[in-house]
Short mmCIF file of C-alpha atoms in Angstrom, two decimals:
data_model
loop_
_atom_site.label_atom_id
_atom_site.label_comp_id
_atom_site.label_asym_id
_atom_site.label_seq_id
_atom_site.Cartn_x
_atom_site.Cartn_y
_atom_site.Cartn_z
CA MET A 791 110.84 156.99 207.48
CA GLU A 792 111.86 160.47 208.40
CA LEU A 793 112.51 161.69 211.83
CA CYS A 794 114.28 164.43 213.61
CA ILE A 795 116.22 163.00 216.48
CA ILE A 796 116.01 164.55 219.88
CA PHE A 797 117.87 162.87 222.70
CA GLY A 798 116.95 164.14 226.09
CA GLY A 799 116.28 167.53 224.63
CA ILE A 800 119.40 167.71 222.48
CA ALA A 801 118.56 168.08 218.84
CA LEU A 802 121.06 166.03 216.91
CA LEU A 803 119.95 165.91 213.37
CA GLU A 804 118.13 169.12 212.78
CA ARG A 805 115.59 168.42 210.08
CA GLN A 806 117.10 166.09 207.60
CA GLU A 807 114.87 165.13 204.77
CA ARG A 808 115.84 161.49 204.78
CA VAL A 809 117.42 160.02 207.83
CA SER A 810 118.76 156.56 207.16
CA GLN A 811 118.90 153.79 209.72
CA LEU A 812 122.66 154.16 209.55
CA GLY A 813 122.40 157.85 210.38
CA LEU A 814 120.14 157.09 213.31
CA ALA A 815 122.45 154.40 214.65
CA VAL A 816 125.52 156.62 214.37
CA ALA A 817 123.62 159.52 215.96
CA ASP A 818 122.60 157.24 218.81
CA PHE A 819 126.22 156.34 219.46
CA ALA A 820 127.49 159.93 219.16
CA ALA A 821 124.78 161.29 221.44
CA ALA A 822 125.51 158.63 224.03
CA LEU A 823 129.18 159.58 224.05
CA ARG A 824 128.27 163.21 224.58
CA LEU A 825 126.01 162.33 227.48
CA TRP A 826 128.92 160.91 229.50
CA PRO A 827 128.01 162.91 232.62
CA LEU A 828 124.73 160.99 232.68
CA TRP A 829 126.00 157.44 232.14
CA THR A 830 128.96 157.76 234.46
CA ARG A 831 126.58 158.97 237.14
CA LEU A 832 123.99 156.27 236.48
CA GLY A 833 126.72 153.63 236.32
CA TRP A 834 128.21 154.75 239.59
CA ASN A 835 124.76 154.83 241.19
CA ASP A 836 124.27 151.22 240.07
CA ILE A 837 127.35 150.25 242.08
CA LEU A 838 126.26 152.25 245.11
CA TYR A 839 122.82 150.73 244.86
CA ARG A 840 124.13 147.20 244.92
CA TYR A 841 126.31 147.76 247.99
CA ARG A 842 124.00 150.21 249.68
CA ARG A 843 124.51 150.72 253.40
CA SER A 844 127.12 147.98 253.60
CA THR A 845 130.25 149.17 255.34
CA LEU A 846 132.71 148.00 252.68
CA GLY A 847 130.59 149.11 249.71
CA PRO A 848 132.02 148.04 246.35
CA PHE A 849 135.05 146.66 248.19
CA TRP A 850 132.88 143.64 248.99
CA SER A 851 133.63 142.49 245.46
CA THR A 852 137.33 142.91 246.32
CA VAL A 853 136.91 140.76 249.41
CA ASN A 854 135.09 138.10 247.41
CA VAL A 855 137.86 137.81 244.86
CA ALA A 856 140.58 137.97 247.55
CA VAL A 857 139.09 135.07 249.49
CA THR A 858 138.72 132.99 246.32
CA VAL A 859 142.27 133.74 245.21
CA ILE A 860 143.79 132.76 248.54
CA ALA A 861 141.73 129.58 248.86
CA LEU A 862 142.23 128.41 245.27
CA GLY A 863 145.89 129.46 245.24
CA LEU A 864 146.68 127.39 248.32
CA VAL A 865 144.71 124.29 247.34
CA TYR A 866 145.58 124.18 243.64
CA SER A 867 149.28 124.75 244.20
CA GLU A 868 149.14 121.53 246.24
CA ILE A 869 147.14 119.70 243.56
CA PHE A 870 149.34 120.82 240.66
CA LYS A 871 152.54 120.64 242.74
CA LEU A 872 153.42 124.21 241.86
CA PRO A 873 154.96 126.78 244.21
CA VAL A 874 152.32 129.11 245.71
CA ARG A 875 154.49 132.03 244.66
CA GLN A 876 154.01 131.00 241.03
CA LEU A 877 150.40 129.85 241.00
CA MET A 878 148.75 132.40 243.24
CA PRO A 879 149.61 135.54 241.18
CA PHE A 880 148.51 133.62 238.07
CA VAL A 881 145.19 132.65 239.62
CA CYS A 882 144.72 136.15 241.00
CA ALA A 883 145.33 137.97 237.70
CA GLY A 884 143.15 135.47 235.86
CA LEU A 885 140.29 135.67 238.33
CA ILE A 886 140.22 139.47 238.37
CA VAL A 887 139.92 139.57 234.58
CA TRP A 888 137.48 136.67 234.53
CA SER A 889 135.18 138.26 237.11
CA PHE A 890 135.00 141.31 234.84
CA ILE A 891 134.20 139.19 231.77
CA SER A 892 131.70 136.97 233.56
CA ALA A 893 129.89 139.97 235.10
CA ILE A 894 129.48 141.36 231.59
CA LEU A 895 128.25 138.03 230.20
CA LEU A 896 125.86 137.32 233.07
CA GLU A 897 124.31 140.75 233.45
CA ALA A 898 124.30 142.20 229.92
CA GLY A 899 121.02 140.40 229.28
CA GLY A 900 119.22 142.75 231.64
CA LEU A 901 120.73 145.82 230.04
CA PHE A 902 117.61 146.97 228.21
CA SER A 903 114.88 144.95 229.89
CA GLY A 904 116.09 146.25 233.26
CA SER A 905 115.89 149.84 232.04
CA GLU A 906 112.31 149.52 230.83
CA SER A 907 111.06 152.38 233.00
CA TYR A 908 113.66 154.71 231.50
CA ILE A 909 113.27 153.57 227.93
CA LYS A 910 109.50 153.96 228.00
CA GLN A 911 109.50 157.37 229.64
CA VAL A 912 112.25 159.36 228.02
CA ARG A 913 114.12 159.14 224.78
CA LEU A 914 117.76 158.53 225.44
CA PRO A 915 120.27 156.90 223.09
CA TYR A 916 120.18 153.13 223.49
CA THR A 917 123.96 152.88 223.60
CA LEU A 918 123.85 155.10 226.69
CA TYR A 919 122.52 152.12 228.63
CA VAL A 920 125.41 150.03 227.32
CA PHE A 921 128.00 152.60 228.39
CA ARG A 922 126.37 152.88 231.79
CA PHE A 923 126.56 149.12 232.22
CA VAL A 924 130.14 148.66 231.02
CA PHE A 925 131.30 151.70 233.00
CA SER A 926 129.99 150.26 236.26
CA LYS A 927 131.67 146.91 235.53
CA ILE A 928 134.98 148.64 234.79
CA MET A 929 134.72 150.50 238.09
CA LEU A 930 134.21 147.20 239.90
CA PHE A 931 137.20 145.74 238.05
CA LEU A 932 139.35 148.62 239.30
CA HIS A 933 138.27 147.80 242.84
CA ASP A 934 139.79 144.33 242.43
CA ILE A 935 143.21 145.57 241.30
CA PRO A 936 144.49 146.25 244.86
CA ILE A 937 144.37 142.50 245.59
CA TYR A 938 146.92 141.91 242.89
CA LEU A 939 149.13 144.74 244.09
CA VAL A 940 149.08 143.36 247.63
CA LEU A 941 150.02 139.95 246.28
CA LEU A 942 152.96 141.39 244.33
CA LEU A 943 154.18 143.11 247.47
CA TYR A 944 153.75 139.98 249.54
CA PHE A 945 155.69 137.78 247.15
CA GLN A 946 158.11 140.60 246.29
CA ILE A 947 157.45 140.29 242.57
CA TRP A 948 158.01 143.15 240.13
CA PRO A 949 156.43 142.45 236.73
CA GLY A 950 158.61 145.01 234.97
CA LEU A 951 157.80 147.30 232.10
CA ALA A 952 155.68 144.68 230.37
CA LEU A 953 153.01 145.74 232.88
CA ALA A 954 152.29 148.75 230.66
CA TRP A 955 150.81 146.33 228.09
CA ALA A 956 147.95 145.75 230.49
CA ILE A 957 146.45 149.14 229.68
CA PRO A 958 145.96 148.76 225.89
CA GLY A 959 145.06 145.15 226.60
CA PHE A 960 142.27 146.16 228.96
CA VAL A 961 141.05 148.84 226.56
CA LEU A 962 140.77 146.23 223.81
CA LEU A 963 138.99 143.86 226.19
CA SER A 964 136.56 146.61 227.23
CA ILE A 965 135.79 147.49 223.63
CA ASN A 966 134.92 143.85 222.99
CA CYS A 967 132.80 143.77 226.12
CA THR A 968 130.94 146.90 225.02
CA PHE A 969 130.02 145.39 221.65
CA ALA A 970 129.11 142.09 223.25
CA SER A 971 126.94 143.81 225.86
CA LEU A 972 124.98 145.65 223.20
CA ALA A 973 124.43 142.48 221.19
CA ILE A 974 123.54 140.38 224.25
CA GLY A 975 121.30 143.13 225.64
CA MET A 976 119.35 143.39 222.39
CA ALA A 977 119.08 139.66 221.84
CA SER A 978 117.94 139.14 225.43
CA ALA A 979 115.33 141.87 225.15
CA ARG A 980 113.82 139.94 222.25
CA PHE A 981 114.48 136.35 223.38
CA ARG A 982 114.18 136.02 227.12
CA ASP A 983 115.88 132.61 227.19
CA ILE A 984 119.25 134.00 226.21
CA PRO A 985 120.38 135.09 229.71
CA ARG A 986 119.70 131.54 230.93
CA ILE A 987 121.71 130.01 228.10
CA ILE A 988 124.59 132.39 228.77
CA ALA A 989 124.49 131.60 232.49
CA SER A 990 125.05 127.89 231.84
CA LEU A 991 127.76 128.58 229.28
CA THR A 992 129.60 130.95 231.61
CA GLN A 993 129.93 128.25 234.23
CA VAL A 994 131.41 125.84 231.72
CA LEU A 995 133.72 128.50 230.32
CA PHE A 996 135.18 129.15 233.76
CA LEU A 997 136.17 125.51 234.06
CA VAL A 998 137.51 124.90 230.55
CA THR A 999 139.45 128.18 230.27
CA PRO A 1000 142.89 128.29 231.92
CA ILE A 1001 142.06 130.52 234.89
CA ILE A 1002 142.67 128.38 237.94
CA TRP A 1003 144.94 125.97 236.06
CA MET A 1004 147.87 126.81 233.83
CA PRO A 1005 147.65 126.22 230.07
CA ASP A 1006 151.02 124.34 230.13
CA LEU A 1007 149.21 121.47 231.81
CA LEU A 1008 147.50 120.72 228.51
CA GLY A 1009 150.85 119.64 227.08
CA SER A 1010 150.51 118.59 223.45
CA ARG A 1011 146.79 119.47 223.48
CA HIS A 1012 147.57 123.15 223.92
CA MET A 1013 145.08 123.95 221.17
CA LEU A 1014 142.37 123.44 223.77
CA ALA A 1015 143.53 126.73 225.25
CA ALA A 1016 144.70 128.55 222.13
CA GLY A 1017 141.47 127.72 220.33
CA ASN A 1018 139.37 129.20 223.12
CA PRO A 1019 138.69 132.89 222.49
CA PHE A 1020 138.18 133.48 226.20
CA PHE A 1021 141.74 132.35 226.83
CA HIS A 1022 142.95 135.27 224.71
CA LEU A 1023 140.47 137.71 226.24
CA ILE A 1024 141.99 136.93 229.62
CA GLU A 1025 145.56 136.57 228.43
CA ILE A 1026 145.69 140.03 226.83
CA VAL A 1027 145.50 141.52 230.34
CA ARG A 1028 146.86 138.65 232.45
CA ALA A 1029 150.17 138.21 230.62
CA PRO A 1030 151.25 141.85 231.22
CA LEU A 1031 150.16 141.62 234.86
CA LEU A 1032 152.49 138.64 235.18
CA GLY A 1033 155.32 140.51 233.52
CA MET A 1034 155.09 139.25 229.94
CA ALA A 1035 154.00 141.00 226.78
CA PRO A 1036 150.97 139.25 225.26
CA SER A 1037 151.94 136.76 222.57
CA THR A 1038 151.53 137.69 218.92
CA ASP A 1039 148.88 134.99 218.64
CA THR A 1040 146.84 136.58 221.39
CA ILE A 1041 147.13 140.03 219.86
CA MET A 1042 146.12 138.75 216.41
CA VAL A 1043 143.16 136.79 217.77
CA MET A 1044 142.05 139.79 219.81
CA LEU A 1045 142.20 142.15 216.84
CA ALA A 1046 140.32 139.72 214.63
CA MET A 1047 137.71 139.19 217.35
CA THR A 1048 137.25 142.92 217.82
CA VAL A 1049 136.55 143.41 214.12
CA LEU A 1050 134.16 140.47 214.01
CA ASN A 1051 132.43 141.56 217.19
CA MET A 1052 132.01 145.07 215.83
CA LEU A 1053 130.62 143.90 212.49
CA VAL A 1054 128.09 141.55 214.04
CA THR A 1055 126.95 144.03 216.68
CA ALA A 1056 126.76 146.91 214.20
CA THR A 1057 124.62 144.80 211.88
CA VAL A 1058 122.23 143.83 214.66
CA PHE A 1059 122.06 147.37 216.00
CA LEU A 1060 121.47 148.89 212.56
CA ARG A 1061 118.73 146.45 211.77
CA PHE A 1062 116.89 146.30 215.09
CA ARG A 1063 117.72 149.48 217.03
CA ALA A 1064 114.25 150.97 216.67
CA ARG A 1065 112.65 147.72 217.84
CA ILE A 1066 114.16 147.76 221.32
CA ALA A 1067 111.40 149.94 222.77
CA TYR A 1068 108.80 147.56 221.30
CA TRP A 1069 110.48 144.47 222.71
CA ILE A 1070 110.81 145.41 226.33
CA MET B 958 101.87 165.60 200.51
CA GLY B 959 105.36 166.08 199.20
CA ALA B 960 108.75 166.07 200.81
CA ALA B 961 108.56 169.79 201.53
CA VAL B 962 107.58 170.37 205.12
CA ASP B 963 106.07 173.59 206.33
CA SER B 964 108.65 175.01 208.70
CA SER B 965 105.98 176.34 211.05
CA GLU B 966 104.92 172.77 211.77
CA ILE B 967 106.43 171.72 215.06
CA VAL B 968 104.93 168.26 215.10
CA SER B 969 103.94 166.47 211.94
CA LEU B 970 102.66 162.94 211.48
CA GLU B 971 101.85 161.29 208.18
CA GLN B 972 100.22 157.88 207.98
CA VAL B 973 101.93 156.79 211.16
CA ARG B 974 101.31 153.16 211.99
CA ILE B 975 102.58 151.57 215.16
CA THR B 976 102.19 147.88 215.87
CA PHE B 977 103.34 145.86 218.82
CA PRO B 978 104.46 142.30 218.31
CA VAL B 979 102.92 139.73 220.64
CA TYR B 980 105.43 137.01 221.38
CA GLN B 981 103.77 135.24 224.26
CA ALA B 982 102.34 131.80 223.76
CA GLY B 983 98.57 131.72 223.82
CA ALA B 984 98.31 134.80 221.65
CA ARG B 985 95.57 133.10 219.74
CA SER B 986 93.18 132.96 222.63
CA LEU B 987 94.11 136.53 223.45
CA LYS B 988 93.17 137.40 219.91
CA LYS B 989 89.68 136.10 220.30
CA ARG B 990 89.14 137.92 223.54
CA VAL B 991 90.35 141.32 222.53
CA LEU B 992 89.12 141.36 218.99
CA PHE B 993 85.50 140.93 219.87
CA HIS B 994 85.14 142.66 223.20
CA GLY B 995 87.87 145.25 223.55
CA SER B 996 88.04 148.84 222.52
CA ALA B 997 91.82 148.62 222.24
CA GLY B 998 93.94 148.52 219.12
CA LYS B 999 93.04 145.92 216.54
CA ILE B 1000 94.84 142.65 216.37
CA GLY B 1001 96.34 141.54 213.13
CA ARG B 1002 99.28 139.74 211.61
CA ASP B 1003 102.46 141.09 210.11
CA ALA B 1004 104.25 139.83 207.02
CA ASN B 1005 105.95 137.05 208.99
CA ASP B 1006 102.62 135.89 210.39
CA HIS B 1007 103.42 137.15 213.88
CA MET B 1008 100.57 138.34 216.02
CA VAL B 1009 100.61 142.11 216.26
CA ILE B 1010 98.46 144.69 217.98
CA GLU B 1011 97.84 147.77 215.91
CA ALA B 1012 98.15 150.53 218.47
CA LEU B 1013 98.05 153.36 215.92
CA ARG B 1014 96.72 153.17 212.39
CA ASP B 1015 97.31 155.79 209.69
CA VAL B 1016 97.50 158.66 212.11
CA SER B 1017 98.09 161.95 210.31
CA PHE B 1018 97.97 165.46 211.69
CA SER B 1019 100.27 168.38 212.30
CA LEU B 1020 100.64 171.01 214.97
CA LYS B 1021 101.88 174.57 214.56
CA ALA B 1022 103.44 176.82 217.15
CA GLY B 1023 100.80 177.79 219.69
CA ASP B 1024 98.73 174.64 219.28
CA ARG B 1025 97.57 172.95 222.48
CA LEU B 1026 96.31 169.50 221.59
CA ALA B 1027 94.07 167.36 223.76
CA LEU B 1028 94.08 163.61 223.07
CA ILE B 1029 90.65 162.19 223.81
CA GLY B 1030 89.50 158.61 223.73
CA THR B 1031 88.62 155.58 225.80
CA ASN B 1032 91.19 153.48 227.63
CA GLY B 1033 93.38 151.65 225.16
CA ALA B 1034 92.54 153.98 222.29
CA GLY B 1035 96.25 154.68 221.77
CA LYS B 1036 96.71 157.98 223.60
CA THR B 1037 99.80 156.95 225.54
CA THR B 1038 101.31 155.23 222.51
CA LEU B 1039 100.80 158.40 220.49
CA LEU B 1040 102.45 160.50 223.20
CA ARG B 1041 105.38 158.12 223.30
CA ALA B 1042 105.67 158.14 219.52
CA ILE B 1043 105.86 161.94 219.53
CA ALA B 1044 108.44 161.72 222.31
CA GLY B 1045 110.55 159.55 219.98
CA ILE B 1046 110.30 156.48 222.17
CA TYR B 1047 108.44 154.38 219.63
CA GLU B 1048 109.85 155.06 216.20
CA PRO B 1049 107.11 154.34 213.67
CA LEU B 1050 108.00 151.46 211.41
CA GLN B 1051 105.64 152.88 208.81
CA GLY B 1052 104.80 156.47 208.11
CA ARG B 1053 106.57 159.69 208.84
CA LEU B 1054 106.95 161.51 212.11
CA ILE B 1055 108.81 164.79 212.45
CA THR B 1056 109.23 166.84 215.58
CA ARG B 1057 111.22 170.01 215.90
CA GLY B 1058 112.74 171.25 219.13
CA ARG B 1059 113.36 170.17 222.67
CA ILE B 1060 110.79 167.77 224.04
CA SER B 1061 109.75 167.51 227.65
CA PRO B 1062 107.98 164.20 228.18
CA MET B 1063 106.13 164.53 231.48
CA PHE B 1064 104.84 160.97 231.74
CA ASP B 1065 106.39 159.84 234.96
CA ILE B 1066 108.05 162.67 236.80
CA THR B 1067 109.33 160.39 239.51
CA LEU B 1068 111.46 158.52 236.95
CA GLY B 1069 115.04 158.08 238.09
CA ILE B 1070 114.35 159.14 241.66
CA ASP B 1071 116.78 157.23 243.85
CA GLY B 1072 115.64 156.96 247.45
CA ASP B 1073 119.10 156.65 248.91
CA LEU B 1074 120.54 159.74 247.27
CA SER B 1075 120.04 163.18 248.72
CA GLY B 1076 117.47 165.60 247.31
CA LEU B 1077 120.20 167.66 245.64
CA ASP B 1078 121.77 164.59 244.01
CA ASN B 1079 118.36 163.57 242.73
CA ILE B 1080 117.79 167.01 241.24
CA HIS B 1081 121.08 166.67 239.37
CA LEU B 1082 120.29 163.19 238.14
CA ARG B 1083 116.81 164.05 236.96
CA ALA B 1084 117.97 167.19 235.20
CA LEU B 1085 120.64 165.16 233.39
CA LEU B 1086 117.97 162.68 232.35
CA LEU B 1087 115.91 165.51 230.90
CA GLY B 1088 118.88 166.51 228.77
CA LEU B 1089 120.14 169.52 230.67
CA SER B 1090 123.88 170.05 230.71
CA PRO B 1091 125.69 170.36 234.07
CA ALA B 1092 126.08 174.11 233.39
CA GLU B 1093 122.35 174.54 232.74
CA ILE B 1094 121.60 172.68 235.94
CA GLU B 1095 123.79 175.02 237.99
CA GLN B 1096 122.05 177.97 236.41
CA ARG B 1097 118.60 176.73 237.39
CA MET B 1098 119.45 175.26 240.75
CA ALA B 1099 118.35 178.25 242.83
CA ASP B 1100 114.97 178.34 241.12
CA ILE B 1101 114.45 174.61 241.60
CA VAL B 1102 115.47 174.69 245.25
CA GLU B 1103 113.13 177.59 245.90
CA PHE B 1104 110.14 175.87 244.33
CA THR B 1105 110.62 172.67 246.29
CA GLU B 1106 110.53 174.58 249.62
CA LEU B 1107 112.48 171.66 251.04
CA GLY B 1108 115.30 173.70 252.55
CA ASP B 1109 117.67 171.59 254.65
CA TYR B 1110 115.77 168.46 253.68
CA LEU B 1111 117.55 168.60 250.34
CA ASP B 1112 120.64 167.14 252.02
CA MET B 1113 118.68 164.17 253.37
CA PRO B 1114 118.13 160.91 251.47
CA VAL B 1115 114.94 161.08 249.46
CA ARG B 1116 113.59 157.91 251.11
CA THR B 1117 112.93 160.04 254.21
CA TYR B 1118 110.62 162.31 252.17
CA SER B 1119 106.86 162.11 252.09
CA ALA B 1120 105.18 161.38 248.77
CA GLY B 1121 104.21 165.03 248.48
CA MET B 1122 107.79 166.17 248.97
CA ILE B 1123 109.03 163.82 246.24
CA LEU B 1124 106.35 165.13 243.91
CA ARG B 1125 107.39 168.73 244.59
CA LEU B 1126 111.03 167.90 243.97
CA SER B 1127 110.54 166.09 240.69
CA PHE B 1128 107.94 168.56 239.52
CA ALA B 1129 110.32 171.47 240.13
CA VAL B 1130 113.00 169.84 237.99
CA ALA B 1131 110.59 168.78 235.25
CA THR B 1132 109.35 172.34 234.81
CA CYS B 1133 112.64 174.19 235.18
CA PHE B 1134 113.41 174.64 231.49
CA GLU B 1135 111.58 175.85 228.41
CA PRO B 1136 110.58 172.94 226.20
CA ASP B 1137 109.45 173.44 222.62
CA ILE B 1138 107.13 170.48 222.86
CA LEU B 1139 105.47 169.57 226.12
CA LEU B 1140 103.89 166.13 226.39
CA MET B 1141 101.70 165.41 229.40
CA ASP B 1142 99.79 162.40 230.58
CA GLU B 1143 96.80 163.23 232.72
CA TRP B 1144 98.24 161.94 235.98
CA ILE B 1145 100.26 165.11 236.32
CA LEU B 1146 97.17 167.12 237.09
CA ALA B 1147 96.14 164.74 239.82
CA GLY B 1148 98.12 166.04 242.78
CA ASP B 1149 96.58 167.01 246.10
CA ALA B 1150 94.86 170.37 246.48
CA HIS B 1151 97.68 172.08 248.35
CA PHE B 1152 100.23 171.06 245.74
CA MET B 1153 97.91 171.84 242.85
CA SER B 1154 97.31 175.43 243.87
CA LYS B 1155 101.02 176.09 243.62
CA ALA B 1156 101.67 173.77 240.72
CA GLU B 1157 98.86 175.14 238.61
CA VAL B 1158 100.53 178.53 238.36
CA ARG B 1159 103.77 176.90 237.36
CA ILE B 1160 102.19 174.53 234.86
CA GLN B 1161 100.33 177.46 233.35
CA SER B 1162 103.55 179.38 232.71
CA PHE B 1163 105.29 176.19 231.62
CA VAL B 1164 102.52 175.51 229.14
CA GLU B 1165 102.65 179.07 227.89
CA ARG B 1166 106.38 178.88 227.28
CA ALA B 1167 106.07 175.69 225.25
CA ARG B 1168 105.44 176.13 221.55
CA VAL B 1169 103.30 173.03 221.37
CA MET B 1170 101.58 171.04 224.08
CA VAL B 1171 99.96 167.63 223.83
CA LEU B 1172 97.83 166.49 226.75
CA ALA B 1173 96.21 163.09 227.13
CA SER B 1174 93.27 163.21 229.50
CA HIS B 1175 89.87 161.81 230.32
CA ASN B 1176 88.91 165.07 231.97
CA LEU B 1177 87.03 166.86 229.21
CA GLU B 1178 86.68 170.06 231.25
CA LEU B 1179 90.42 170.23 231.63
CA CYS B 1180 90.89 169.65 227.91
CA ARG B 1181 88.51 172.48 227.11
CA ARG B 1182 90.26 174.83 229.51
CA TRP B 1183 93.82 174.11 228.45
CA CYS B 1184 93.62 173.17 224.80
CA ASN B 1185 92.49 174.68 221.53
CA VAL B 1186 92.73 171.60 219.34
CA GLY B 1187 91.35 168.15 219.97
CA LEU B 1188 92.12 164.72 218.58
CA TRP B 1189 89.73 161.88 219.22
CA LEU B 1190 91.38 158.49 218.98
CA ASP B 1191 89.37 155.32 218.65
CA ARG B 1192 91.12 151.95 218.46
CA GLY B 1193 94.26 153.59 217.18
CA SER B 1194 92.62 155.59 214.41
CA VAL B 1195 91.85 159.29 214.26
CA LYS B 1196 88.10 159.69 214.55
CA GLU B 1197 88.05 163.46 214.66
CA PHE B 1198 90.66 166.23 214.58
CA GLY B 1199 89.78 169.91 214.87
CA PRO B 1200 88.79 172.72 217.23
CA ILE B 1201 88.49 171.42 220.76
CA ASP B 1202 84.79 172.24 221.30
CA GLN B 1203 83.76 170.47 218.14
CA VAL B 1204 85.78 167.34 218.91
CA ILE B 1205 84.48 167.13 222.47
CA GLU B 1206 80.90 167.56 221.28
CA ARG B 1207 81.23 164.74 218.77
CA TYR B 1208 82.93 162.54 221.34
CA GLN B 1209 80.19 163.14 223.90
CA GLN B 1210 77.51 162.35 221.32
CA PHE B 1211 79.32 159.12 220.55
CA VAL B 1212 79.69 158.14 224.20
CA ALA B 1213 76.01 158.96 224.86
CA GLY B 1214 75.05 156.85 221.84
CA VAL B 1215 76.99 153.85 223.04
CA GLN B 1216 75.64 154.01 226.57
CA PRO B 1217 72.03 155.29 226.42
CA HIS B 1218 70.56 156.18 229.82
#
């Protein structure tokens, strides 16, 4: 098949005799990056839309997390016989990261099927919808950060320079979330059961991953945490927030996961990109 | 038909085939219904034995600069699918489709209108969706604002607008730049009389600036007035392609033959 690609009026590949599927997929990605004014705006509008005309706006998500952190921190420190000062920052950092991950998992399924009106009316790069989605989730994540800062002030904790690790850690996490969103979005556009399956899994993941309980509690069965990829996804950001550099294990698992995630998603995208419009 | 493509061809289709998979259960009973009574695309099976609807079959034609093409055919003949294929929305899985230049797909001009944003914010958003850069938007802002005649209303949320005001706003943005290829579904010419008198002038100049226009419409008079080439689609196949008068004449003969008075 030959095709000259025009994205929203921008000619990308001007008359190539043979455009491969690889070329089209790469062009899709490159064009989406260039259209950042559009996806940041759409992503931000998505947030405004959700919290429209509420006084707190996106800070409602902050309030949600804050209430959960305080409630769980108080109760679980009693259950586990740990000082609140130790457990509450742990729970808080974990929950902030988890709410980012779970929002991605739960909502990525509607990424393409929810944009049907756009996809069927105007040709835009498919990855633009992914960037829009992940961008809005990152913005919500940033709205949750103040809770943690308040907690640090309250307990007079200073995590130290290890805190800087949180930035590359979050970048790596976001890259993984971007790939996962694209894969989940495509799979869900084709198989409408997938969002339901993910919803049940997410609930289980929250309970079996050390978020509201500390991994030390597993004792000799620590593999139950170390073998869980979501533990590392959280830990790569949580450890620096708590003042520790992420462990070598976590970094290695994260890097390996990123490569795997990229390969799988790239394969799916290369093979089925052109089908998305037909599926929705 | 070799690899060499005439550079004056703005739109070129060769043996384009577009099929839609049908995943729903009960496709079999649907098959029976549509196959025998419908005028829509034929139903078949792909290599994996999935049910598919053939929306376009072996469609080949090309348009040069200055061509104004009218797509004619009954409901479900494939007109909208063909428009969307030219717009790049449906990439053909078989065949070859080449378009050259900036495309303005005017299918749903209210796309992306957000009721809670102000008129100005909506203008920005829509222009971004159409592929204009922020600089280009600034450049055209005065012209857009003038055409909408909305004045101070542009600072109000769009949900306070009447339907006519929204139409004026989105129409002004949709026609603010020079597309090479203009794709229109017939709805666009169905505004109220007051709007049409003003819009018609603008559409006319918009159409003249475009190098190629493709219009899908049931209004044969409109097709005759605006277009010089016609393409009659029937169940996804090209029945006739040529000068507009000839295509319309053949189409009318066919319709009269099917439904004798």
